[in-house]
CSV table of C-alpha atoms and ligand atoms in Angstrom, one decimal:
chain,number,residue,atom,x,y,z
A,176,MET,CA,52.8,49.2,20.3
A,177,SER,CA,51.4,52.2,22.0
A,178,CYS,CA,52.8,55.4,23.4
A,179,SER,CA,50.8,55.1,26.6
A,180,GLU,CA,52.8,52.3,28.3
A,181,ASP,CA,52.7,52.3,32.1
A,182,LYS,CA,49.4,54.1,32.2
A,183,LYS,CA,47.2,53.1,35.1
A,184,PHE,CA,43.7,54.2,35.9
A,185,SER,CA,41.6,53.4,39.0
A,186,ILE,CA,37.9,52.8,38.4
A,187,ALA,CA,35.3,52.7,41.1
A,188,VAL,CA,32.5,50.2,40.4
A,189,VAL,CA,29.0,50.0,41.7
A,190,ALA,CA,27.6,46.9,39.9
A,191,GLY,CA,24.3,47.3,41.7
A,192,ASP,CA,21.2,45.1,41.5
A,193,GLY,CA,19.5,42.7,39.1
A,194,ILE,CA,21.3,42.4,35.8
A,195,GLY,CA,23.8,45.1,36.9
A,196,PRO,CA,26.5,42.7,38.1
A,197,GLU,CA,26.0,40.5,35.0
A,198,VAL,CA,26.5,43.3,32.5
A,199,ILE,CA,29.2,45.1,34.4
A,200,SER,CA,31.2,41.9,34.6
A,201,GLU,CA,31.3,41.8,30.8
A,202,ALA,CA,31.9,45.5,30.5
A,203,ARG,CA,34.9,45.2,32.7
A,204,ARG,CA,36.5,42.3,30.9
A,205,VAL,CA,36.0,44.0,27.5
A,206,ALA,CA,37.4,47.4,28.8
A,207,GLU,CA,40.4,45.6,30.3
A,208,ALA,CA,41.1,43.7,27.1
A,209,ALA,CA,40.9,46.9,25.0
A,210,ALA,CA,43.0,48.9,27.4
A,211,SER,CA,45.7,46.2,27.9
A,212,ALA,CA,46.1,46.0,24.1
A,213,ASP,CA,47.2,49.6,24.4
A,214,GLY,CA,49.5,49.0,27.3
A,215,VAL,CA,47.1,50.6,29.8
A,216,SER,CA,45.9,48.9,33.0
A,217,LEU,CA,42.7,49.4,34.8
A,218,LYS,CA,42.4,48.8,38.6
A,219,TRP,CA,38.8,48.3,39.9
A,220,THR,CA,37.5,49.1,43.4
A,221,GLU,CA,34.1,47.4,44.0
A,222,TYR,CA,31.4,49.0,46.1
A,223,PRO,CA,28.3,47.0,47.2
A,224,PHE,CA,25.7,49.8,47.2
A,225,GLY,CA,22.2,49.3,45.8
A,226,ALA,CA,18.9,47.7,46.7
A,227,SER,CA,20.2,44.4,48.1
A,228,HIS,CA,22.8,46.2,50.2
A,229,TYR,CA,20.2,48.6,51.5
A,230,LEU,CA,17.7,45.8,52.3
A,231,ARG,CA,20.4,43.9,54.2
A,232,THR,CA,22.1,46.8,56.0
A,233,ASN,CA,19.8,49.8,55.8
A,234,GLU,CA,22.8,51.7,54.4
A,235,ILE,CA,22.3,53.8,51.2
A,236,LEU,CA,25.6,55.6,50.3
A,237,PRO,CA,27.8,56.6,53.2
A,238,ASP,CA,29.9,59.8,53.0
A,239,SER,CA,33.1,57.8,53.6
A,240,ALA,CA,32.5,55.9,50.4
A,241,LEU,CA,31.8,59.1,48.4
A,242,ASN,CA,35.2,60.5,49.6
A,243,GLU,CA,37.0,57.3,48.5
A,244,MET,CA,35.2,57.3,45.1
A,245,ARG,CA,36.4,60.9,44.6
A,246,ALA,CA,40.0,59.7,44.4
A,247,HIS,CA,39.3,57.4,41.4
A,248,SER,CA,39.8,58.2,37.7
A,249,ALA,CA,36.2,57.3,36.8
A,250,MET,CA,33.3,55.2,37.9
A,251,MET,CA,31.1,52.5,36.4
A,252,LEU,CA,27.6,51.8,37.5
A,253,GLY,CA,25.4,48.8,36.5
A,254,ALA,CA,21.9,49.5,37.7
A,255,ILE,CA,20.2,50.2,41.0
A,256,GLY,CA,16.7,49.2,41.9
A,257,ASP,CA,14.6,46.4,43.2
A,258,PRO,CA,10.8,46.0,43.4
A,259,ALA,CA,11.1,45.5,47.2
A,260,VAL,CA,12.4,49.1,47.7
A,261,LYS,CA,10.0,52.0,47.6
A,262,PRO,CA,10.7,54.0,44.4
A,263,GLY,CA,12.6,57.2,45.0
A,264,ILE,CA,14.8,56.1,48.0
A,265,LEU,CA,17.7,54.8,46.0
A,266,GLU,CA,17.2,57.0,42.9
A,267,GLN,CA,17.6,60.0,45.2
A,268,GLY,CA,20.0,58.5,47.7
A,269,ILE,CA,22.4,56.9,45.2
A,270,LEU,CA,22.0,58.0,41.5
A,271,LEU,CA,21.0,61.6,42.0
A,272,ARG,CA,23.3,62.0,45.0
A,273,LEU,CA,26.3,60.9,42.9
A,274,ARG,CA,25.3,63.2,40.0
A,275,PHE,CA,24.9,66.2,42.3
A,276,GLU,CA,27.8,65.4,44.7
A,277,PHE,CA,30.3,65.2,41.8
A,278,ASP,CA,28.5,67.9,39.8
A,279,GLN,CA,28.1,65.6,36.8
A,280,TYR,CA,26.4,68.2,34.7
A,281,ILE,CA,26.6,66.5,31.4
A,282,ASN,CA,24.5,63.4,30.7
A,283,LEU,CA,25.9,62.0,27.5
A,284,ARG,CA,23.7,59.6,25.6
A,285,PRO,CA,24.7,58.5,22.1
A,286,ALA,CA,22.4,56.5,19.9
A,287,MET,CA,23.7,54.8,16.8
A,288,SER,CA,22.6,52.1,14.3
A,289,LEU,CA,24.5,48.8,14.9
A,290,PRO,CA,24.8,46.0,12.4
A,291,ASN,CA,22.0,43.3,12.6
A,292,VAL,CA,20.2,45.2,15.3
A,293,PRO,CA,16.5,45.5,14.3
A,294,THR,CA,15.0,49.0,14.4
A,295,PRO,CA,11.3,49.6,14.9
A,296,VAL,CA,11.2,52.3,12.1
A,297,PRO,CA,12.6,51.6,8.6
A,298,LEU,CA,15.8,53.7,8.1
A,299,ASN,CA,15.9,53.2,4.3
A,300,GLY,CA,19.6,52.6,4.2
A,301,ARG,CA,20.5,55.6,6.4
A,302,LYS,CA,22.1,55.3,9.8
A,303,ILE,CA,21.3,56.8,13.2
A,304,ASP,CA,24.3,58.5,14.6
A,305,SER,CA,23.1,61.1,17.1
A,306,VAL,CA,24.0,62.1,20.7
A,307,VAL,CA,21.8,63.6,23.3
A,308,ILE,CA,23.7,66.1,25.5
A,309,ARG,CA,21.4,66.5,28.5
A,310,GLU,CA,21.9,69.1,31.2
A,311,ASN,CA,22.1,66.9,34.3
A,312,THR,CA,21.8,69.2,37.4
A,313,GLU,CA,19.0,71.7,36.8
A,314,ASP,CA,15.5,72.1,35.4
A,315,LEU,CA,12.7,70.0,37.0
A,316,TYR,CA,15.2,67.6,38.6
A,317,MET,CA,16.5,69.7,41.4
A,318,GLY,CA,14.3,68.2,44.1
A,319,LEU,CA,12.6,71.5,44.9
A,320,GLY,CA,9.1,70.3,45.4
A,321,ARG,CA,6.4,69.6,47.9
A,322,VAL,CA,2.9,68.2,48.2
A,323,SER,CA,0.4,70.2,50.2
A,324,GLU,CA,-2.6,68.4,51.7
A,325,ASP,CA,-4.3,71.5,53.1
A,326,GLY,CA,-4.0,74.1,50.4
A,327,ARG,CA,-1.0,75.9,51.9
A,328,LEU,CA,2.6,75.3,51.1
A,329,ASP,CA,5.6,77.1,52.7
A,330,ALA,CA,8.9,75.3,52.1
A,331,PRO,CA,12.5,76.3,52.1
A,332,MET,CA,14.1,75.9,48.6
A,333,ASP,CA,17.8,75.8,49.5
A,334,LEU,CA,20.4,73.9,47.5
A,335,LYS,CA,24.0,73.9,46.5
A,336,ARG,CA,25.3,73.1,43.0
A,337,GLY,CA,28.8,73.1,41.6
A,338,GLY,CA,28.7,76.7,40.6
A,339,TYR,CA,26.2,78.4,43.0
A,340,SER,CA,24.0,78.1,46.0
A,341,LEU,CA,20.3,78.9,46.0
A,342,THR,CA,18.3,80.1,49.0
A,343,GLY,CA,14.7,81.1,49.4
A,344,ARG,CA,11.2,79.8,50.0
A,345,LEU,CA,8.3,78.6,48.0
A,346,SER,CA,5.2,80.0,49.5
A,347,LEU,CA,1.7,79.3,48.0
A,348,GLU,CA,-1.9,79.2,49.1
A,349,ILE,CA,-4.8,77.8,47.0
A,350,SER,CA,-8.4,78.8,47.3
A,351,PRO,CA,-10.7,77.0,47.7
A,352,SER,CA,-8.5,74.9,49.8
A,353,MET,CA,-7.5,71.6,48.3
A,354,ALA,CA,-4.5,69.3,48.1
A,355,PHE,CA,-1.9,70.3,45.5
A,356,ALA,CA,1.7,69.7,44.4
A,357,ALA,CA,4.3,72.2,43.3
A,358,GLN,CA,7.8,71.6,41.9
A,359,THR,CA,10.2,74.3,41.0
A,360,ALA,CA,12.4,74.2,37.9
A,361,LEU,CA,15.5,76.4,37.4
A,362,ASN,CA,17.8,76.9,34.5
A,363,THR,CA,20.7,79.2,35.2
A,364,GLU,CA,23.0,81.1,32.9
A,365,PHE,CA,25.9,79.2,34.5
A,366,GLY,CA,24.2,75.9,33.9
A,367,VAL,CA,23.1,76.5,30.3
A,368,GLU,CA,26.4,78.1,29.3
A,369,ARG,CA,28.4,75.1,30.4
A,370,ILE,CA,26.2,72.5,28.8
A,371,THR,CA,26.0,74.4,25.6
A,372,ARG,CA,29.8,74.6,25.5
A,373,HIS,CA,30.0,70.9,25.8
A,374,ALA,CA,27.4,70.3,23.0
A,375,CYS,CA,29.3,72.6,20.7
A,376,GLN,CA,32.6,70.9,21.4
A,377,MET,CA,30.9,67.6,20.7
A,378,ALA,CA,29.6,69.0,17.3
A,379,ARG,CA,33.1,70.2,16.5
A,380,ARG,CA,34.6,66.8,17.4
A,381,ARG,CA,32.0,65.2,15.1
A,382,GLY,CA,32.8,67.6,12.3
A,383,GLU,CA,29.3,69.1,12.3
A,384,SER,CA,28.2,72.7,12.1
A,385,VAL,CA,24.7,72.5,13.6
A,386,ILE,CA,23.3,71.5,17.0
A,387,THR,CA,19.6,71.1,17.7
A,388,VAL,CA,18.4,72.8,20.9
A,389,VAL,CA,15.5,70.9,22.3
A,390,SER,CA,13.1,73.1,24.1
A,391,LYS,CA,9.5,74.3,24.5
A,392,SER,CA,9.8,78.1,24.5
A,393,ASN,CA,6.3,78.5,23.1
A,394,ALA,CA,4.5,77.1,26.1
A,395,VAL,CA,7.1,77.5,28.8
A,396,PRO,CA,8.8,80.8,27.8
A,397,ALA,CA,10.5,81.7,31.0
A,398,LEU,CA,12.3,78.5,31.7
A,399,TYR,CA,12.9,77.3,28.1
A,400,GLY,CA,12.9,80.6,26.3
A,401,PHE,CA,15.8,81.4,28.7
A,402,PHE,CA,17.5,78.1,27.9
A,403,GLU,CA,17.3,78.9,24.1
A,404,GLU,CA,18.6,82.4,24.5
A,405,ILE,CA,21.6,81.5,26.6
A,406,ALA,CA,22.4,78.5,24.4
A,407,ARG,CA,22.2,80.7,21.3
A,408,LYS,CA,24.4,83.5,22.9
A,409,THR,CA,27.0,81.0,24.1
A,410,ALA,CA,27.3,79.3,20.8
A,411,ASP,CA,27.4,82.6,18.8
A,412,ARG,CA,30.1,84.0,21.1
A,413,GLU,CA,32.3,81.0,21.5
A,414,PHE,CA,31.6,78.8,18.6
A,415,PRO,CA,30.8,81.1,15.6
A,416,GLU,CA,31.0,78.2,13.1
A,417,ILE,CA,28.2,76.3,14.9
A,418,LYS,CA,24.5,77.1,14.3
A,419,CYS,CA,21.8,76.4,16.9
A,420,ASN,CA,18.6,75.1,15.4
A,421,MET,CA,15.7,75.5,17.9
A,422,ALA,CA,13.1,72.7,18.1
A,423,ASN,CA,10.1,72.3,20.3
A,424,VAL,CA,10.3,69.0,22.0
A,425,ASP,CA,6.9,67.8,20.9
A,426,ALA,CA,7.6,68.5,17.2
A,427,LEU,CA,11.1,67.0,17.6
A,428,CYS,CA,9.6,63.7,18.9
A,429,TYR,CA,7.3,63.6,15.9
A,430,HIS,CA,10.2,64.2,13.4
A,431,LEU,CA,12.5,61.8,15.3
A,432,VAL,CA,10.1,58.9,14.8
A,433,ARG,CA,9.6,59.7,11.1
A,434,ASP,CA,13.3,60.3,10.3
A,435,PRO,CA,15.5,59.1,13.1
A,436,ALA,CA,18.7,59.5,11.1
A,437,ALA,CA,18.2,63.2,10.6
A,438,TYR,CA,19.8,64.5,13.8
A,439,GLY,CA,23.3,64.9,15.2
A,440,VAL,CA,23.9,66.7,18.5
A,441,LEU,CA,20.7,67.2,20.5
A,442,LEU,CA,21.2,69.7,23.3
A,443,CYS,CA,18.5,69.2,26.0
A,444,PRO,CA,17.4,70.6,29.3
A,445,ASN,CA,17.3,67.9,31.9
A,446,LEU,CA,13.6,66.8,31.6
A,447,PHE,CA,13.5,66.7,27.8
A,448,GLY,CA,16.9,65.0,27.6
A,449,ASP,CA,15.6,62.2,29.8
A,450,ILE,CA,12.7,61.6,27.5
A,451,VAL,CA,14.3,62.2,24.1
A,452,SER,CA,17.3,60.0,24.9
A,453,ASP,CA,15.0,57.0,25.7
A,454,LEU,CA,13.1,57.7,22.4
A,455,GLN,CA,16.4,57.7,20.5
A,456,ALA,CA,17.5,54.5,22.3
A,457,GLY,CA,14.3,52.8,21.3
A,458,LEU,CA,14.7,54.0,17.7
A,459,ALA,CA,18.3,52.8,17.4
A,460,GLY,CA,17.6,49.3,18.7
A,461,GLY,CA,16.7,49.2,22.3
A,462,MET,CA,17.7,49.2,25.9
A,463,GLY,CA,20.4,46.5,25.4
A,464,THR,CA,22.6,48.8,23.4
A,465,ALA,CA,21.9,52.3,24.9
A,466,ALA,CA,25.1,53.6,26.7
A,467,GLY,CA,25.4,56.7,28.9
A,468,GLY,CA,27.8,58.8,30.8
A,469,ASN,CA,27.4,61.4,33.6
A,470,ILE,CA,30.3,63.7,33.2
A,471,GLY,CA,31.6,66.6,35.2
A,472,ASP,CA,34.9,68.2,36.0
A,473,GLY,CA,35.4,65.8,39.0
A,474,LEU,CA,34.5,62.2,39.1
A,475,SER,CA,32.5,61.0,36.0
A,476,MET,CA,30.3,58.0,36.0
A,477,PHE,CA,29.4,55.7,33.1
A,478,GLU,CA,26.3,53.5,33.1
A,479,PRO,CA,24.0,51.8,30.7
A,480,VAL,CA,20.6,53.6,30.3
A,481,HIS,CA,18.6,50.6,31.3
A,482,GLY,CA,17.7,49.6,34.8
A,483,SER,CA,18.1,46.4,36.8
A,484,ALA,CA,15.6,44.4,34.8
A,485,PRO,CA,14.5,42.1,37.6
A,486,ASP,CA,12.3,40.2,35.1
A,487,ILE,CA,15.4,38.7,33.4
A,488,ALA,CA,18.0,38.9,36.2
A,489,GLY,CA,20.0,35.6,36.6
A,490,THR,CA,18.7,34.1,33.4
A,491,GLY,CA,21.6,35.1,31.1
A,492,ARG,CA,19.2,37.0,28.8
A,493,ALA,CA,20.7,40.4,29.7
A,494,ASN,CA,22.4,42.1,26.8
A,495,PRO,CA,25.7,43.5,28.0
A,496,ILE,CA,26.3,45.7,24.9
A,497,ALA,CA,24.9,48.9,26.6
A,498,ALA,CA,27.3,48.4,29.5
A,499,VAL,CA,30.2,47.5,27.2
A,500,LEU,CA,29.6,50.7,25.1
A,501,SER,CA,29.4,52.7,28.4
A,502,GLY,CA,32.8,51.3,29.1
A,503,ALA,CA,34.0,52.7,25.8
A,504,LEU,CA,32.6,56.2,26.7
A,505,MET,CA,34.6,55.9,29.9
A,506,LEU,CA,37.8,55.0,28.1
A,507,ARG,CA,37.4,58.0,25.7
A,508,HIS,CA,36.7,60.2,28.7
A,509,LEU,CA,40.0,59.0,30.2
A,510,GLY,CA,41.8,60.1,27.0
A,511,LEU,CA,42.1,56.5,25.8
A,512,ASP,CA,40.5,57.2,22.4
A,513,GLY,CA,42.3,54.2,20.8
A,514,SER,CA,41.0,51.7,23.4
A,515,ALA,CA,37.5,53.2,23.1
A,516,GLY,CA,37.5,52.8,19.4
A,517,ARG,CA,38.7,49.2,19.8
A,518,VAL,CA,35.7,48.4,22.0
A,519,GLU,CA,33.2,50.0,19.6
A,520,ARG,CA,34.7,48.3,16.6
A,521,ALA,CA,34.7,44.9,18.4
A,522,VAL,CA,31.0,45.3,19.2
A,523,SER,CA,30.2,46.2,15.6
A,524,LYS,CA,32.3,43.3,14.3
A,525,TYR,CA,30.7,40.8,16.6
A,526,LEU,CA,27.2,41.9,15.5
A,527,GLU,CA,28.1,42.1,11.9
A,528,GLY,CA,29.6,38.6,12.0
A,529,SER,CA,26.7,37.0,13.8
A,530,ARG,CA,24.5,34.6,11.9
A,531,GLY,CA,21.3,34.9,13.8
A,532,GLN,CA,22.0,32.2,16.4
A,533,ASP,CA,24.8,34.1,18.0
A,534,LEU,CA,23.0,37.4,18.3
A,535,PRO,CA,21.9,38.5,21.8
A,536,ILE,CA,18.7,36.9,23.0
A,537,GLU,CA,17.2,40.4,22.9
A,538,PHE,CA,17.7,40.4,19.1
A,539,GLY,CA,16.3,37.0,18.4
A,540,GLY,CA,19.5,34.9,18.8
A,541,ASN,CA,20.5,32.7,21.7
A,542,PHE,CA,23.7,34.2,23.0
A,543,THR,CA,23.8,34.8,26.7
A,544,CYS,CA,25.3,37.8,28.5
A,545,ARG,CA,28.6,35.9,29.1
A,546,GLN,CA,28.8,34.6,25.5
A,547,ILE,CA,28.3,38.0,24.1
A,548,GLY,CA,31.1,39.4,26.3
A,549,GLU,CA,33.4,36.6,25.1
A,550,ALA,CA,32.5,37.2,21.4
A,551,ILE,CA,33.3,40.9,21.8
A,552,ILE,CA,36.6,40.2,23.4
A,553,LYS,CA,37.5,37.8,20.5
A,554,ASN,CA,37.1,40.8,18.2
A,555,ILE,CA,39.3,43.2,20.2
B,743,NAI,P1,14.6,48.3,33.0
B,743,NAI,O1,15.4,49.1,32.1
B,743,NAI,O2,15.2,47.6,34.1
B,743,NAI,O3,13.8,47.2,32.1
B,743,NAI,C1,12.8,47.6,31.1
B,743,NAI,C2,12.7,46.4,30.1
B,743,NAI,O4,13.8,46.3,29.3
B,743,NAI,C3,12.5,45.0,30.8
B,743,NAI,O5,11.6,44.2,30.1
B,743,NAI,C4,13.9,44.4,30.8
B,743,NAI,O6,13.9,43.0,30.8
B,743,NAI,C5,14.4,45.0,29.4
B,743,NAI,N1,15.9,45.2,29.5
B,743,NAI,C6,16.5,46.2,30.2
B,743,NAI,N2,17.9,46.1,30.1
B,743,NAI,C7,18.1,45.0,29.3
B,743,NAI,C8,19.3,44.4,28.8
B,743,NAI,N3,20.5,44.9,29.0
B,743,NAI,N4,19.1,43.3,28.0
B,743,NAI,C9,17.9,42.9,27.6
B,743,NAI,N5,16.8,43.4,28.1
B,743,NAI,C10,16.8,44.5,28.9
B,743,NAI,O7,13.4,49.3,33.6
B,743,NAI,P2,12.3,49.0,34.7
B,743,NAI,O8,11.8,47.6,34.5
B,743,NAI,O9,11.4,50.1,34.6
B,743,NAI,O10,13.0,49.1,36.0
B,743,NAI,C11,13.6,48.0,36.8
B,743,NAI,C12,14.3,48.6,38.0
B,743,NAI,O11,15.5,49.3,37.6
B,743,NAI,C13,13.5,49.6,38.8
B,743,NAI,O12,13.8,49.3,40.2
B,743,NAI,C14,14.0,50.9,38.4
B,743,NAI,O13,13.9,51.9,39.4
B,743,NAI,C15,15.4,50.6,38.1
B,743,NAI,N6,16.1,51.6,37.2
B,743,NAI,C16,17.4,51.9,37.5
B,743,NAI,C17,18.1,52.7,36.6
B,743,NAI,C18,19.5,53.0,37.0
B,743,NAI,O14,20.1,52.4,37.8
B,743,NAI,N7,20.1,54.0,36.3
B,743,NAI,C19,17.5,53.2,35.4
B,743,NAI,C20,16.2,52.7,35.1
B,743,NAI,C21,15.5,51.9,36.0
B,744,MG,MG1,15.3,57.8,32.0
């Protein structure tokens, strides 16, 4: 029934820790069901990386695995993290490494109202349908920082990104001498242009004529004034039909809580995008439904926004919808719009048809992770 017979895609999977393997297992089954309904097959390669692998073997993410992953069509990731591992090691060693290594410069985080999913703020009959387009390789998240114990800091600030390399030093001295920390943030013309292009393309695809540029140019004029200026210039030059509305991030958070349905595409520098997308996820219904993608011109990686939730791992309480919807983002990225739509409609139909009991435990029902996956597949 489809024109895409014989299509095959290979997907690298890092299910990870805690509830990661539970939700990824459902996301895979749903994606497979949707794709096979369109005559497309998905072949999965599993990788063991994460906290438990690290604790067992001391291995974080070997180069050989990175090279293998590169050859896949896309990647799915569950969640990485365990209270037994010092924070930072795996975030830097796995999550950030993958994002930088594959130059995944777009962090795509949609937030939408779903049937029967309670929201913390009344929507008065309106629906949330917004998407954060977060720059994913620059700003405060470049790892260019140090702590000084003795009032002096002199550190190399060298790094490589997809489109450039940066060399130099950060050299500071404080008087009177005291311990201090400094972290450098950078936004480049290259980086802001390419993320703005993506945000404008997204607005076009959604049939919208405005994007909101989330910034803070009043208090941080160099870094975020620059971001605004390049965003505006890029949009004016390449997308004349799209208007950039500038918003300071603090005011935006205020307005988001009061009227969460008022926004469409939110273009954010890395730091604000991290924060605003969690706020949007909370307003739209919670961690259990927030999906995400890290997208670049090479290997792109799709993952739920939530972490490994060690507090509910192994209990069946995990809601796999966030992972399932991340799978839909992956299918759309692979050009399988039909299959992606099938997954999204199946999630909506399942939620719409649930009579309380069969809602996810997260939303007051008693359906387990596995039962939710099965119910979604029935609606494919
Ligand atoms: P978390 O997202 O794992 O959990 C926060 C709260 O939300 C918990 O109460 C949890 O039970 C609940 N929750 C999360 N996902 C859920 C789901 N699908 N269904 C139902 N309830 C859900 O964040 P937390 O507790 O701060 O971090 C736990 C571990 O995960 C840490 O090691 C952290 O570093 C890691 N982490 C990893 C991420 C990743 O791999 N991308 C992202 C965020 C955290
Ligand atoms: Mg976050």
